[in-house]
PDB file of C-alpha atoms in Angstrom:
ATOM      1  CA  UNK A1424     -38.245  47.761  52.827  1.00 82.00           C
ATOM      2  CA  UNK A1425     -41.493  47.353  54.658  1.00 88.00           C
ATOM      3  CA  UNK A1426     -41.520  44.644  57.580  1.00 93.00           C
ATOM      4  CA  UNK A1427     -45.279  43.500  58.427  1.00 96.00           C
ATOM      5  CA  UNK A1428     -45.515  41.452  62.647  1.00 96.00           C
ATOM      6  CA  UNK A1429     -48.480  39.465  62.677  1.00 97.00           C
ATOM      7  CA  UNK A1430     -49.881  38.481  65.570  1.00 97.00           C
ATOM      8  CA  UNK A1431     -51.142  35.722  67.331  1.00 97.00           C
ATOM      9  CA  UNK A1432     -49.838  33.116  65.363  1.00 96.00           C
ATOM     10  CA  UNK A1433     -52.648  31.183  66.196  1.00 97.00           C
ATOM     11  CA  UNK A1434     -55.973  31.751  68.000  1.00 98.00           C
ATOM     12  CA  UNK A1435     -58.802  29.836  69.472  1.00 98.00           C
ATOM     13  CA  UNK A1436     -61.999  30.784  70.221  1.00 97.00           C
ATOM     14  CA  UNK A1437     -65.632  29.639  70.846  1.00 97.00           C
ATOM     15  CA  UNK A1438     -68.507  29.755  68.034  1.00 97.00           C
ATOM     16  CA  UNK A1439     -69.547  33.425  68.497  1.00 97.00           C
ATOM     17  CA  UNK A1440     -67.229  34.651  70.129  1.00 97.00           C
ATOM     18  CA  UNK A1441     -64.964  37.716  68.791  1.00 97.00           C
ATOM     19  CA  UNK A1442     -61.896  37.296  67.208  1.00 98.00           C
ATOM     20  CA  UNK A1443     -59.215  39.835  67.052  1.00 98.00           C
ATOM     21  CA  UNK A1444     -56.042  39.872  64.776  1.00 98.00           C
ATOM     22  CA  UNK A1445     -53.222  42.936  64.751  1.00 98.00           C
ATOM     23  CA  UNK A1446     -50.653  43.707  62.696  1.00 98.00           C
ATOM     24  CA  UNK A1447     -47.975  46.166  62.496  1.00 98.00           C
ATOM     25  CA  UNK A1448     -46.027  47.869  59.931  1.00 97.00           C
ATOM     26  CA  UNK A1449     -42.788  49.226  59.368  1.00 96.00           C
ATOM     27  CA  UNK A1450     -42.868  51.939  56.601  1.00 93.00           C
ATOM     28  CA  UNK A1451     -45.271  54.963  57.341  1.00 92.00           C
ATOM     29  CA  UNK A1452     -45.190  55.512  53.239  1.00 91.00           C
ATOM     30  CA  UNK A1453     -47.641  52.534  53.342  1.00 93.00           C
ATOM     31  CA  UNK A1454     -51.234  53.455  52.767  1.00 92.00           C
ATOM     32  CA  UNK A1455     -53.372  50.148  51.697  1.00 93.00           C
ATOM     33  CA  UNK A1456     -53.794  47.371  54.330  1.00 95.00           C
ATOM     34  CA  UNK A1457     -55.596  44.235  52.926  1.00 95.00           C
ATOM     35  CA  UNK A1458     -56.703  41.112  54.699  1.00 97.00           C
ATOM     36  CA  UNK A1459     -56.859  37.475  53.350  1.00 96.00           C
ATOM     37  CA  UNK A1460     -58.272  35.018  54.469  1.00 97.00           C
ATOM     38  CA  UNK A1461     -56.867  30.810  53.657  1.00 95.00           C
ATOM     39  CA  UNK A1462     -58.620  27.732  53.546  1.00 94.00           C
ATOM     40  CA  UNK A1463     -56.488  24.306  53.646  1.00 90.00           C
ATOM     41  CA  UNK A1464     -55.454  24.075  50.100  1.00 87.00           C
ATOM     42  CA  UNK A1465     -57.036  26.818  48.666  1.00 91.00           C
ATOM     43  CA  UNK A1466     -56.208  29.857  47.450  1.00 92.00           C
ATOM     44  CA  UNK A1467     -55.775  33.500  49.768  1.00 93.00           C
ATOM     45  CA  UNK A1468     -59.179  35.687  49.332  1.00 94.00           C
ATOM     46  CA  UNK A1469     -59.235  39.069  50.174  1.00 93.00           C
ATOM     47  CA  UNK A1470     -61.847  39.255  52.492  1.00 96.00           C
ATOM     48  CA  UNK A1471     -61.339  43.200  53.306  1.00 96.00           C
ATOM     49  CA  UNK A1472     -59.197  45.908  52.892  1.00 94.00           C
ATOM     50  CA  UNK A1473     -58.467  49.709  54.229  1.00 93.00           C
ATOM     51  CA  UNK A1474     -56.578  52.540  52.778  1.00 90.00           C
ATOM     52  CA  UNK A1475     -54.987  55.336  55.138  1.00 84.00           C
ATOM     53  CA  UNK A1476     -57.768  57.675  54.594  1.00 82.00           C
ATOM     54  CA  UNK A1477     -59.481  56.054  56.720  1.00 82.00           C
ATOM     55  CA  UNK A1478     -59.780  54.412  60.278  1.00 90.00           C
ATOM     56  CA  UNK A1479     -62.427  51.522  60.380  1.00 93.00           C
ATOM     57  CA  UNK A1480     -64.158  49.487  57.860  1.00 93.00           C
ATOM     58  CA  UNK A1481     -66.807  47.567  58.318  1.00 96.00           C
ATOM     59  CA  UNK A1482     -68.548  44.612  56.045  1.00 94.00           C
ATOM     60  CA  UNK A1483     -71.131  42.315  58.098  1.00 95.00           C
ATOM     61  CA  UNK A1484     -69.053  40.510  60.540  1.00 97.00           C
ATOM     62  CA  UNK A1485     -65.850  41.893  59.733  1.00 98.00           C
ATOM     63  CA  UNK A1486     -64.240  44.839  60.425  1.00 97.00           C
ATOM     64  CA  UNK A1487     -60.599  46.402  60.366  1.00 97.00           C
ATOM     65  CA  UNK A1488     -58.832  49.448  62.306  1.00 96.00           C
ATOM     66  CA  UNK A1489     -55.700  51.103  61.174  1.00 96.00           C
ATOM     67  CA  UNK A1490     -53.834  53.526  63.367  1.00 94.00           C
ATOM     68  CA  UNK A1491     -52.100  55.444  61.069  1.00 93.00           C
ATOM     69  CA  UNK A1492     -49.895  56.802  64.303  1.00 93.00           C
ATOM     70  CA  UNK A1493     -49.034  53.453  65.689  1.00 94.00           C
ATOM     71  CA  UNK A1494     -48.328  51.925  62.423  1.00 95.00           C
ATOM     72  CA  UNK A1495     -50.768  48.868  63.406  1.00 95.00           C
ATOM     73  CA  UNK A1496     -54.399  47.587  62.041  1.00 97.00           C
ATOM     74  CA  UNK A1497     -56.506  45.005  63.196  1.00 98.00           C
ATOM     75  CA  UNK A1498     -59.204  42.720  61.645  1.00 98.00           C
ATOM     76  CA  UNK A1499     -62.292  42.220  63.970  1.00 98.00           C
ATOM     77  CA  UNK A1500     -64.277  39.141  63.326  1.00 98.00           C
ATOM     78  CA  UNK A1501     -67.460  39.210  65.316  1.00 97.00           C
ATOM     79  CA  UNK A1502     -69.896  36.230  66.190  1.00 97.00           C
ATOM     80  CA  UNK A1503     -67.400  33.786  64.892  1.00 98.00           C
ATOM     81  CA  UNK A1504     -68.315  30.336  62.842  1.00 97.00           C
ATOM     82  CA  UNK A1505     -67.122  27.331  62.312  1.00 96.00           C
ATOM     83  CA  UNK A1506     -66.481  28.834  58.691  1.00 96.00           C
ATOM     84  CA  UNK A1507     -64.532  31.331  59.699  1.00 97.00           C
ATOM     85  CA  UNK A1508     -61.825  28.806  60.577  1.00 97.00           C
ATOM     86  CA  UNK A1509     -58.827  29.192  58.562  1.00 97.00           C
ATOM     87  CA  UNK A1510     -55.416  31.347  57.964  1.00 97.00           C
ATOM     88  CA  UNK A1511     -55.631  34.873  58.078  1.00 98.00           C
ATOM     89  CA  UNK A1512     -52.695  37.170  56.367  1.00 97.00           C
ATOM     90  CA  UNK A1513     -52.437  41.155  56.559  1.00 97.00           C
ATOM     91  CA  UNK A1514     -50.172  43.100  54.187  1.00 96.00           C
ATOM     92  CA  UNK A1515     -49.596  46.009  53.742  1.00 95.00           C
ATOM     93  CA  UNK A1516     -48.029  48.108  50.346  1.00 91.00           C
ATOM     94  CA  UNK A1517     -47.198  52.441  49.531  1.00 87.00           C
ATOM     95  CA  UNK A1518     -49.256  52.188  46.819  1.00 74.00           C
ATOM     96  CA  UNK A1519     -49.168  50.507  43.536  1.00 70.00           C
ATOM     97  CA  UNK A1520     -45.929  48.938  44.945  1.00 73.00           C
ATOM     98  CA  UNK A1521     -45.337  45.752  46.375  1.00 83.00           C
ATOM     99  CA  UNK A1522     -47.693  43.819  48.957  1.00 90.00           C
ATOM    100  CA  UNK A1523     -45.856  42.682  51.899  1.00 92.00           C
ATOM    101  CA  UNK A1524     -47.403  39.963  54.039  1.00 94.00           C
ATOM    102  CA  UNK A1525     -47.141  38.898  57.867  1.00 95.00           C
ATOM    103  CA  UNK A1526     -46.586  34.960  58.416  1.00 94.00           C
ATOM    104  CA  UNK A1527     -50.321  34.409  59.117  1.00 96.00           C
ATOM    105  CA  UNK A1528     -52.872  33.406  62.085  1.00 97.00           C
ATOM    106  CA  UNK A1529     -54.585  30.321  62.095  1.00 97.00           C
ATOM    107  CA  UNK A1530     -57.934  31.041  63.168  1.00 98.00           C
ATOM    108  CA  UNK A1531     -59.853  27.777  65.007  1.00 98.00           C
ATOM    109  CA  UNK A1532     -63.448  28.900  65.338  1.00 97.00           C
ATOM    110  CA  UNK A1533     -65.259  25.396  68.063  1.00 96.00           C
ATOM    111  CA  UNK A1534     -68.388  24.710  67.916  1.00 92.00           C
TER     112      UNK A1534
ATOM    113  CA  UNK B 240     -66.047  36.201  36.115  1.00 59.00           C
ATOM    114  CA  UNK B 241     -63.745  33.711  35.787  1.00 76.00           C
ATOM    115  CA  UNK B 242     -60.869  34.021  37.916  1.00 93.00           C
ATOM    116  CA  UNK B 243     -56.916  33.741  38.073  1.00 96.00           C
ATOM    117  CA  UNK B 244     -56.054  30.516  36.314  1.00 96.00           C
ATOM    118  CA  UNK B 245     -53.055  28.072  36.852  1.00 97.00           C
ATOM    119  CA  UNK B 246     -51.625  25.405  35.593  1.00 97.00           C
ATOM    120  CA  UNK B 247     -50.782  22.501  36.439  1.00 97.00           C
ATOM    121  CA  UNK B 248     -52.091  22.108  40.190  1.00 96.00           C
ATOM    122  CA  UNK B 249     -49.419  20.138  40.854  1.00 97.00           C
ATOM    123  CA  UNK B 250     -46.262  19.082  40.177  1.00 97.00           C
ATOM    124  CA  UNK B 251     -43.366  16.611  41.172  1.00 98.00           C
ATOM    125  CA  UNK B 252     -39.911  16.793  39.471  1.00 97.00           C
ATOM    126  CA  UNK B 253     -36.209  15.767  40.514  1.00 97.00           C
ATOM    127  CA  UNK B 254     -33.760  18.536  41.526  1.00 96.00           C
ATOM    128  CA  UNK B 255     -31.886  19.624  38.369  1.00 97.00           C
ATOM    129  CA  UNK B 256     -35.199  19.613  35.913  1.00 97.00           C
ATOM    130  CA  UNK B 257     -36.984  22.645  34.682  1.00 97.00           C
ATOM    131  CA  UNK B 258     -40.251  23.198  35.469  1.00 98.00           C
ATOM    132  CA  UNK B 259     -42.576  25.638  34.258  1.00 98.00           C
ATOM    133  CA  UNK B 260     -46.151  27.275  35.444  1.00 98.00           C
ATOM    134  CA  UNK B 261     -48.514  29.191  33.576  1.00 97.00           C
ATOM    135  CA  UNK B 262     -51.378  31.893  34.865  1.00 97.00           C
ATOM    136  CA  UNK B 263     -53.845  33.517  32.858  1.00 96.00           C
ATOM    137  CA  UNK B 264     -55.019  36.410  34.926  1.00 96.00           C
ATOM    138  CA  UNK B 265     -58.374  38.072  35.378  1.00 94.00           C
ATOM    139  CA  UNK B 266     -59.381  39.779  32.141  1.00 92.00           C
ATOM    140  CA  UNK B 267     -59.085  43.534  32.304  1.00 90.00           C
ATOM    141  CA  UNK B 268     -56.094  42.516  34.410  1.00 92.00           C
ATOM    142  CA  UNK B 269     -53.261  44.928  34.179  1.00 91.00           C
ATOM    143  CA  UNK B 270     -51.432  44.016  36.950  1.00 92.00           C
ATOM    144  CA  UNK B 271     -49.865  40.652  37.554  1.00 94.00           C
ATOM    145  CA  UNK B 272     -47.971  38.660  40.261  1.00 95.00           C
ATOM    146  CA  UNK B 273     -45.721  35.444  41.051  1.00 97.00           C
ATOM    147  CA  UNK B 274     -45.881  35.257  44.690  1.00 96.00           C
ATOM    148  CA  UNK B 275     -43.426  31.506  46.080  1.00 97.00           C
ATOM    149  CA  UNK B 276     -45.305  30.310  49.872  1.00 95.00           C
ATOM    150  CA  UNK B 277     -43.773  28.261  51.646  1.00 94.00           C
ATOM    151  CA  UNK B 278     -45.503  26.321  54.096  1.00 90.00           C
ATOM    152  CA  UNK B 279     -46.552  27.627  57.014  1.00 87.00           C
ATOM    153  CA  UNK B 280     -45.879  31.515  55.862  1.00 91.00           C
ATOM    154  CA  UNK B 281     -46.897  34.237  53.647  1.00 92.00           C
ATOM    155  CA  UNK B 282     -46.839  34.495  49.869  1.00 93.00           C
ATOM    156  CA  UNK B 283     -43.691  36.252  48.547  1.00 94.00           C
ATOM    157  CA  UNK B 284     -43.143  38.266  46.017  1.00 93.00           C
ATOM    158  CA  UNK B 285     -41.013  37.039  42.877  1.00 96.00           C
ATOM    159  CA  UNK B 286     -42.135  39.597  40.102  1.00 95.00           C
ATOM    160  CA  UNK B 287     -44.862  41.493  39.397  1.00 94.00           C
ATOM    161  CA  UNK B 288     -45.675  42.719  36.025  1.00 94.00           C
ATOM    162  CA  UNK B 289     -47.608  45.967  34.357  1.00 91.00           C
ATOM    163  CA  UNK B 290     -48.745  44.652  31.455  1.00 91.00           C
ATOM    164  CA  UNK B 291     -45.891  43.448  29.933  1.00 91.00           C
ATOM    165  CA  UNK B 292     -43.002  45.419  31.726  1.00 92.00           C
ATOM    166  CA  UNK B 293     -41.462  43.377  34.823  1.00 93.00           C
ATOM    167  CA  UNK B 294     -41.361  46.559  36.964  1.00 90.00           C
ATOM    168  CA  UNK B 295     -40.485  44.584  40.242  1.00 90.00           C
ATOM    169  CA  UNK B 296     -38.440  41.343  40.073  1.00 93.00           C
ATOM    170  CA  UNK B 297     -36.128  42.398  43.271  1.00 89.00           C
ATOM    171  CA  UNK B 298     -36.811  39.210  44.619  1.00 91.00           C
ATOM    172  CA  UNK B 299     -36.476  37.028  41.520  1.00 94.00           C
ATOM    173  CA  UNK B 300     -33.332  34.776  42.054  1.00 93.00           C
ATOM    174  CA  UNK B 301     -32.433  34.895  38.305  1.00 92.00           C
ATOM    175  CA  UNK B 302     -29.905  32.607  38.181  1.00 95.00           C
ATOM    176  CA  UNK B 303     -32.478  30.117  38.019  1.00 97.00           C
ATOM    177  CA  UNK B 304     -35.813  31.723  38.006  1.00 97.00           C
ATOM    178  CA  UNK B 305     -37.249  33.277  34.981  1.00 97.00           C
ATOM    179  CA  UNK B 306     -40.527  34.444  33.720  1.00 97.00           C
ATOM    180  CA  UNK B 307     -42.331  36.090  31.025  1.00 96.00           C
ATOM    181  CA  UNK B 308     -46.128  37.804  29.850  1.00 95.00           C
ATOM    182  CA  UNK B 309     -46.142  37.792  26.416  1.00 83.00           C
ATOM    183  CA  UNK B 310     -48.680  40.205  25.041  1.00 85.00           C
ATOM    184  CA  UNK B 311     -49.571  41.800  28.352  1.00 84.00           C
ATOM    185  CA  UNK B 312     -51.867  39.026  29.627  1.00 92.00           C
ATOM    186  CA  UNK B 313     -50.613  35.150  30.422  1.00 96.00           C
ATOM    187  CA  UNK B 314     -47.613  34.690  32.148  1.00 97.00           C
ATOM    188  CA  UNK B 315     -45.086  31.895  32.304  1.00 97.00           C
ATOM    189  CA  UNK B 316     -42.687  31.048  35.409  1.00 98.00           C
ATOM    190  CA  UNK B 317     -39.891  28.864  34.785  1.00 98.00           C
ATOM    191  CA  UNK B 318     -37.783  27.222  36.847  1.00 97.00           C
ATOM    192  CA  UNK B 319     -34.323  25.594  35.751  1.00 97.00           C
ATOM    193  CA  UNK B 320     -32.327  23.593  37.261  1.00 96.00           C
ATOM    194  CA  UNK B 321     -34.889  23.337  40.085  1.00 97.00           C
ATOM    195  CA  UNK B 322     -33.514  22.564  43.597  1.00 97.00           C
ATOM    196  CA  UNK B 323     -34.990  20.992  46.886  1.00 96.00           C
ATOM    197  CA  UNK B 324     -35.187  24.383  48.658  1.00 96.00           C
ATOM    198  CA  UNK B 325     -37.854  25.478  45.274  1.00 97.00           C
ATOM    199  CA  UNK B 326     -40.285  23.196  47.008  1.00 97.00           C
ATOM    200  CA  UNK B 327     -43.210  25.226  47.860  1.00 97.00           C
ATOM    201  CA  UNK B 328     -46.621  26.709  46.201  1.00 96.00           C
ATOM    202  CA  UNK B 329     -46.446  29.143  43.519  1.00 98.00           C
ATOM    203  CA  UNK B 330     -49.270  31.601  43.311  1.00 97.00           C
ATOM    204  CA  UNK B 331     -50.310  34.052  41.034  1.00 97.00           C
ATOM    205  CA  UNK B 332     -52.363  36.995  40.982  1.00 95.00           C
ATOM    206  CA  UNK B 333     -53.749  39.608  39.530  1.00 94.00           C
ATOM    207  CA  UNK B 334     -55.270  43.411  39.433  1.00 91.00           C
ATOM    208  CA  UNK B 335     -56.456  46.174  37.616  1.00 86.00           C
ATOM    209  CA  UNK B 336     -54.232  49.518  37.582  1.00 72.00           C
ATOM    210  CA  UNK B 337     -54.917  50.062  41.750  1.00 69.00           C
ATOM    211  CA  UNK B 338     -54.240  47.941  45.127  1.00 78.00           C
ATOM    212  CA  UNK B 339     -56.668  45.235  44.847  1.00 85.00           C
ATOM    213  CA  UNK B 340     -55.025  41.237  44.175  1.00 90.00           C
ATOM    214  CA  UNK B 341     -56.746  38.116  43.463  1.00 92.00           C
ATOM    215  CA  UNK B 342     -55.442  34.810  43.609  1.00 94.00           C
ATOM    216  CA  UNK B 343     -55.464  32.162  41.319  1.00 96.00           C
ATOM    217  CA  UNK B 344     -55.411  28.374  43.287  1.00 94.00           C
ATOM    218  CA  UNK B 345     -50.972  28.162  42.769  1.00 96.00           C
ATOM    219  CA  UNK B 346     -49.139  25.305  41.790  1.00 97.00           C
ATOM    220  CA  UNK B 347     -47.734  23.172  44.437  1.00 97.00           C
ATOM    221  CA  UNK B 348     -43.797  22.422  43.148  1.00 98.00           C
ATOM    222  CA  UNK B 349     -42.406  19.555  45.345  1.00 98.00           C
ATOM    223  CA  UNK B 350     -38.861  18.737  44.022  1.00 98.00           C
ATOM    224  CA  UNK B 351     -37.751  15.633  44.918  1.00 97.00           C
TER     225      UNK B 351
END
Protein backbone atom coordinates (compact mmCIF):
# COMPACT_ATOMS: atom_id res chain seq x y z
CA UNK A 1 0.00 0.00 0.00
CA UNK A 2 1.03 3.60 -0.22
CA UNK A 3 3.51 4.88 2.62
CA UNK A 4 3.38 8.89 2.93
CA UNK A 5 7.17 10.54 5.17
CA UNK A 6 6.31 13.77 6.42
CA UNK A 7 8.69 15.99 7.26
CA UNK A 8 9.78 18.17 9.78
CA UNK A 9 7.83 17.01 12.46
CA UNK A 10 7.79 20.28 13.75
CA UNK A 11 8.90 23.74 12.57
CA UNK A 12 9.48 27.17 13.88
CA UNK A 13 9.64 30.19 12.28
CA UNK A 14 9.32 34.02 12.60
CA UNK A 15 6.00 36.06 11.61
CA UNK A 16 6.68 36.40 7.85
CA UNK A 17 8.91 34.33 7.31
CA UNK A 18 8.48 31.23 4.76
CA UNK A 19 7.55 28.03 5.76
CA UNK A 20 8.30 24.92 3.90
CA UNK A 21 6.78 21.36 4.43
CA UNK A 22 7.74 18.04 2.11
CA UNK A 23 6.39 14.96 1.80
CA UNK A 24 7.08 11.86 0.02
CA UNK A 25 5.23 9.05 -1.37
CA UNK A 26 5.55 5.56 -1.99
CA UNK A 27 3.19 4.41 -4.84
CA UNK A 28 3.77 6.24 -8.27
CA UNK A 29 -0.12 5.08 -9.09
CA UNK A 30 -0.92 8.05 -6.76
CA UNK A 31 -2.13 11.13 -8.53
CA UNK A 32 -4.04 13.59 -5.89
CA UNK A 33 -1.93 15.19 -3.10
CA UNK A 34 -4.06 17.22 -0.58
CA UNK A 35 -2.97 19.34 2.33
CA UNK A 36 -4.77 19.93 5.72
CA UNK A 37 -4.29 22.04 7.86
CA UNK A 38 -5.31 21.39 12.21
CA UNK A 39 -6.17 23.67 14.78
CA UNK A 40 -6.05 22.38 18.61
CA UNK A 41 -9.29 20.61 18.81
CA UNK A 42 -10.68 21.20 15.67
CA UNK A 43 -11.30 19.49 12.83
CA UNK A 44 -8.50 18.87 9.56
CA UNK A 45 -9.38 21.55 6.62
CA UNK A 46 -8.16 21.10 3.39
CA UNK A 47 -6.45 24.09 2.78
CA UNK A 48 -5.06 22.98 -0.87
CA UNK A 49 -4.66 20.29 -3.03
CA UNK A 50 -2.73 19.12 -6.45
CA UNK A 51 -3.38 16.40 -8.87
CA UNK A 52 -0.40 14.86 -11.04
CA UNK A 53 -1.23 16.89 -13.99
CA UNK A 54 0.26 19.35 -12.66
CA UNK A 55 3.43 20.82 -10.87
CA UNK A 56 2.60 23.96 -8.67
CA UNK A 57 -0.46 25.43 -7.28
CA UNK A 58 -0.83 28.45 -6.00
CA UNK A 59 -3.77 30.18 -3.70
CA UNK A 60 -2.62 33.59 -1.91
CA UNK A 61 -0.04 32.57 0.50
CA UNK A 62 0.04 29.05 -0.17
CA UNK A 63 1.42 27.08 -2.60
CA UNK A 64 2.34 23.28 -3.28
CA UNK A 65 4.98 21.43 -5.69
CA UNK A 66 4.76 17.85 -6.65
CA UNK A 67 7.59 16.09 -8.41
CA UNK A 68 5.97 13.51 -10.04
CA UNK A 69 9.75 11.90 -10.61
CA UNK A 70 10.86 12.10 -7.06
CA UNK A 71 7.65 10.98 -5.66
CA UNK A 72 7.70 14.16 -3.18
CA UNK A 73 5.44 17.55 -2.88
CA UNK A 74 5.79 20.36 -0.77
CA UNK A 75 3.42 23.03 0.71
CA UNK A 76 4.95 26.61 0.65
CA UNK A 77 3.51 28.98 3.13
CA UNK A 78 4.77 32.46 2.48
CA UNK A 79 4.72 35.60 4.87
CA UNK A 80 3.69 33.43 7.72
CA UNK A 81 1.08 34.53 10.71
CA UNK A 82 0.45 33.90 13.86
CA UNK A 83 -2.74 32.12 12.28
CA UNK A 84 -1.03 29.99 10.38
CA UNK A 85 0.09 28.15 13.52
CA UNK A 86 -1.18 24.75 13.69
CA UNK A 87 -0.75 20.92 12.34
CA UNK A 88 -0.25 20.42 8.88
CA UNK A 89 -0.99 16.75 7.20
CA UNK A 90 -0.25 15.72 3.41
CA UNK A 91 -1.82 12.61 1.87
CA UNK A 92 -1.77 11.35 -0.85
CA UNK A 93 -4.46 8.63 -2.78
CA UNK A 94 -4.53 6.74 -6.85
CA UNK A 95 -7.63 8.11 -7.28
CA UNK A 96 -11.00 7.60 -5.87
CA UNK A 97 -9.14 5.18 -3.50
CA UNK A 98 -8.02 5.62 -0.17
CA UNK A 99 -6.27 8.87 1.36
CA UNK A 100 -3.16 8.06 3.10
CA UNK A 101 -1.76 10.60 5.54
CA UNK A 102 1.87 11.48 6.92
CA UNK A 103 2.03 11.90 10.91
CA UNK A 104 1.84 15.72 10.63
CA UNK A 105 4.04 19.06 11.24
CA UNK A 106 3.30 21.32 13.84
CA UNK A 107 3.71 24.61 12.44
CA UNK A 108 4.67 27.54 15.30
CA UNK A 109 4.36 30.80 13.41
CA UNK A 110 6.18 33.89 16.59
CA UNK A 111 5.28 36.97 16.53
CA UNK B 1 -23.59 24.83 3.56
CA UNK B 2 -23.73 23.09 6.49
CA UNK B 3 -21.01 20.79 7.01
CA UNK B 4 -20.05 17.14 8.20
CA UNK B 5 -21.97 16.57 11.40
CA UNK B 6 -21.11 14.36 14.50
CA UNK B 7 -22.36 13.26 17.33
CA UNK B 8 -21.72 13.26 20.40
CA UNK B 9 -18.41 15.48 20.76
CA UNK B 10 -17.44 13.51 23.34
CA UNK B 11 -17.56 10.57 25.04
CA UNK B 12 -16.28 8.57 28.18
CA UNK B 13 -17.16 4.85 28.67
CA UNK B 14 -15.49 1.80 30.60
CA UNK B 15 -13.64 -0.86 28.55
CA UNK B 16 -16.16 -3.62 27.70
CA UNK B 17 -19.25 -1.05 26.76
CA UNK B 18 -20.44 -0.28 23.32
CA UNK B 19 -20.31 2.89 22.08
CA UNK B 20 -21.68 4.31 19.09
CA UNK B 21 -21.09 7.64 16.76
CA UNK B 22 -23.17 9.04 14.22
CA UNK B 23 -22.20 11.51 11.03
CA UNK B 24 -24.47 13.04 8.74
CA UNK B 25 -22.35 14.04 5.82
CA UNK B 26 -22.43 16.98 3.46
CA UNK B 27 -25.57 16.82 1.34
CA UNK B 28 -24.88 15.80 -2.23
CA UNK B 29 -22.32 13.67 -0.39
CA UNK B 30 -21.64 10.42 -2.10
CA UNK B 31 -18.67 9.53 -0.58
CA UNK B 32 -18.17 8.89 3.09
CA UNK B 33 -15.39 8.14 5.66
CA UNK B 34 -14.55 6.86 9.35
CA UNK B 35 -11.08 7.92 9.77
CA UNK B 36 -9.68 6.69 14.08
CA UNK B 37 -6.56 9.62 15.08
CA UNK B 38 -4.76 9.02 17.56
CA UNK B 39 -3.00 11.64 19.22
CA UNK B 40 -0.24 13.06 17.93
CA UNK B 41 -0.73 11.34 14.23
CA UNK B 42 -2.75 11.21 11.19
CA UNK B 43 -6.36 10.21 10.67
CA UNK B 44 -6.75 6.55 9.59
CA UNK B 45 -8.83 5.01 7.58
CA UNK B 46 -11.57 2.50 9.03
CA UNK B 47 -14.18 2.37 6.08
CA UNK B 48 -15.21 4.40 3.56
CA UNK B 49 -18.50 4.12 1.93
CA UNK B 50 -20.12 4.88 -1.79
CA UNK B 51 -23.34 5.55 -0.99
CA UNK B 52 -24.36 2.73 0.73
CA UNK B 53 -21.75 0.00 -0.39
CA UNK B 54 -18.68 -0.30 2.18
CA UNK B 55 -16.18 -0.55 -0.73
CA UNK B 56 -13.07 -0.19 1.63
CA UNK B 57 -13.20 -1.50 5.24
CA UNK B 58 -9.47 -3.16 4.98
CA UNK B 59 -8.71 -1.53 8.02
CA UNK B 60 -11.91 -2.13 9.98
CA UNK B 61 -11.00 -4.52 12.93
CA UNK B 62 -14.43 -6.28 12.75
CA UNK B 63 -14.29 -8.24 15.54
CA UNK B 64 -15.31 -5.32 17.35
CA UNK B 65 -15.84 -2.49 15.02
CA UNK B 66 -18.88 -2.16 12.96
CA UNK B 67 -20.66 0.41 10.98
CA UNK B 68 -23.45 1.14 8.77
CA UNK B 69 -25.19 4.11 6.14
CA UNK B 70 -28.52 3.31 5.89
CA UNK B 71 -30.10 4.89 2.87
CA UNK B 72 -26.88 6.19 1.36
CA UNK B 73 -26.49 9.25 3.61
CA UNK B 74 -25.93 9.05 7.72
CA UNK B 75 -23.67 6.71 8.99
CA UNK B 76 -23.33 4.93 12.30
CA UNK B 77 -19.91 3.56 13.90
CA UNK B 78 -20.19 1.21 16.62
CA UNK B 79 -17.95 0.04 18.85
CA UNK B 80 -18.47 -3.16 21.15
CA UNK B 81 -16.83 -4.28 23.66
CA UNK B 82 -14.67 -1.13 23.53
CA UNK B 83 -11.07 -1.44 24.85
CA UNK B 84 -8.40 1.06 26.28
CA UNK B 85 -6.30 0.97 23.08
CA UNK B 86 -10.02 2.47 21.15
CA UNK B 87 -9.14 5.66 22.93
CA UNK B 88 -8.69 8.22 20.35
CA UNK B 89 -10.84 10.75 18.00
CA UNK B 90 -13.10 9.45 15.48
CA UNK B 91 -13.60 11.57 12.43
CA UNK B 92 -15.72 11.51 9.64
CA UNK B 93 -15.85 12.83 6.31
CA UNK B 94 -17.22 13.26 3.35
CA UNK B 95 -17.17 13.89 -0.70
CA UNK B 96 -18.84 14.01 -3.79
CA UNK B 97 -17.98 11.20 -6.52
CA UNK B 98 -14.02 12.72 -6.90
CA UNK B 99 -10.87 13.32 -4.44
CA UNK B 100 -12.00 16.12 -2.39
CA UNK B 101 -12.79 15.23 1.82
CA UNK B 102 -14.24 17.34 4.40
CA UNK B 103 -14.23 16.83 7.91
CA UNK B 104 -16.79 16.86 10.31
CA UNK B 105 -15.34 18.06 14.14
CA UNK B 106 -14.92 13.77 15.33
CA UNK B 107 -15.83 12.39 18.46
CA UNK B 108 -13.23 12.13 21.05
CA UNK B 109 -13.73 8.24 22.59
CA UNK B 110 -11.66 8.04 25.85
CA UNK B 111 -12.29 4.53 27.37
CA UNK B 112 -11.57 4.33 30.70
Amino acid sequence: GENVEQHPSTLSVQEGDSAVIKCTYSDSASNYFPWYKQELGKRPQLIIDIRSNVGEKKDQRIAVTLNKTAKHFSLHITETQPEDSAVYFCAASRGYSTLTFGKGTMLLVSP
Amino acid sequence: EAGVVQSPRYKIIEKKQPVAFWCNPISGHNTLYWYRQNLGQGPELLIRYENEEAVDDSQLPKDRFSAERLKGVDSTLKIQPAELGDSAVYLCASGPRGYEQYFGPGTRLTVT
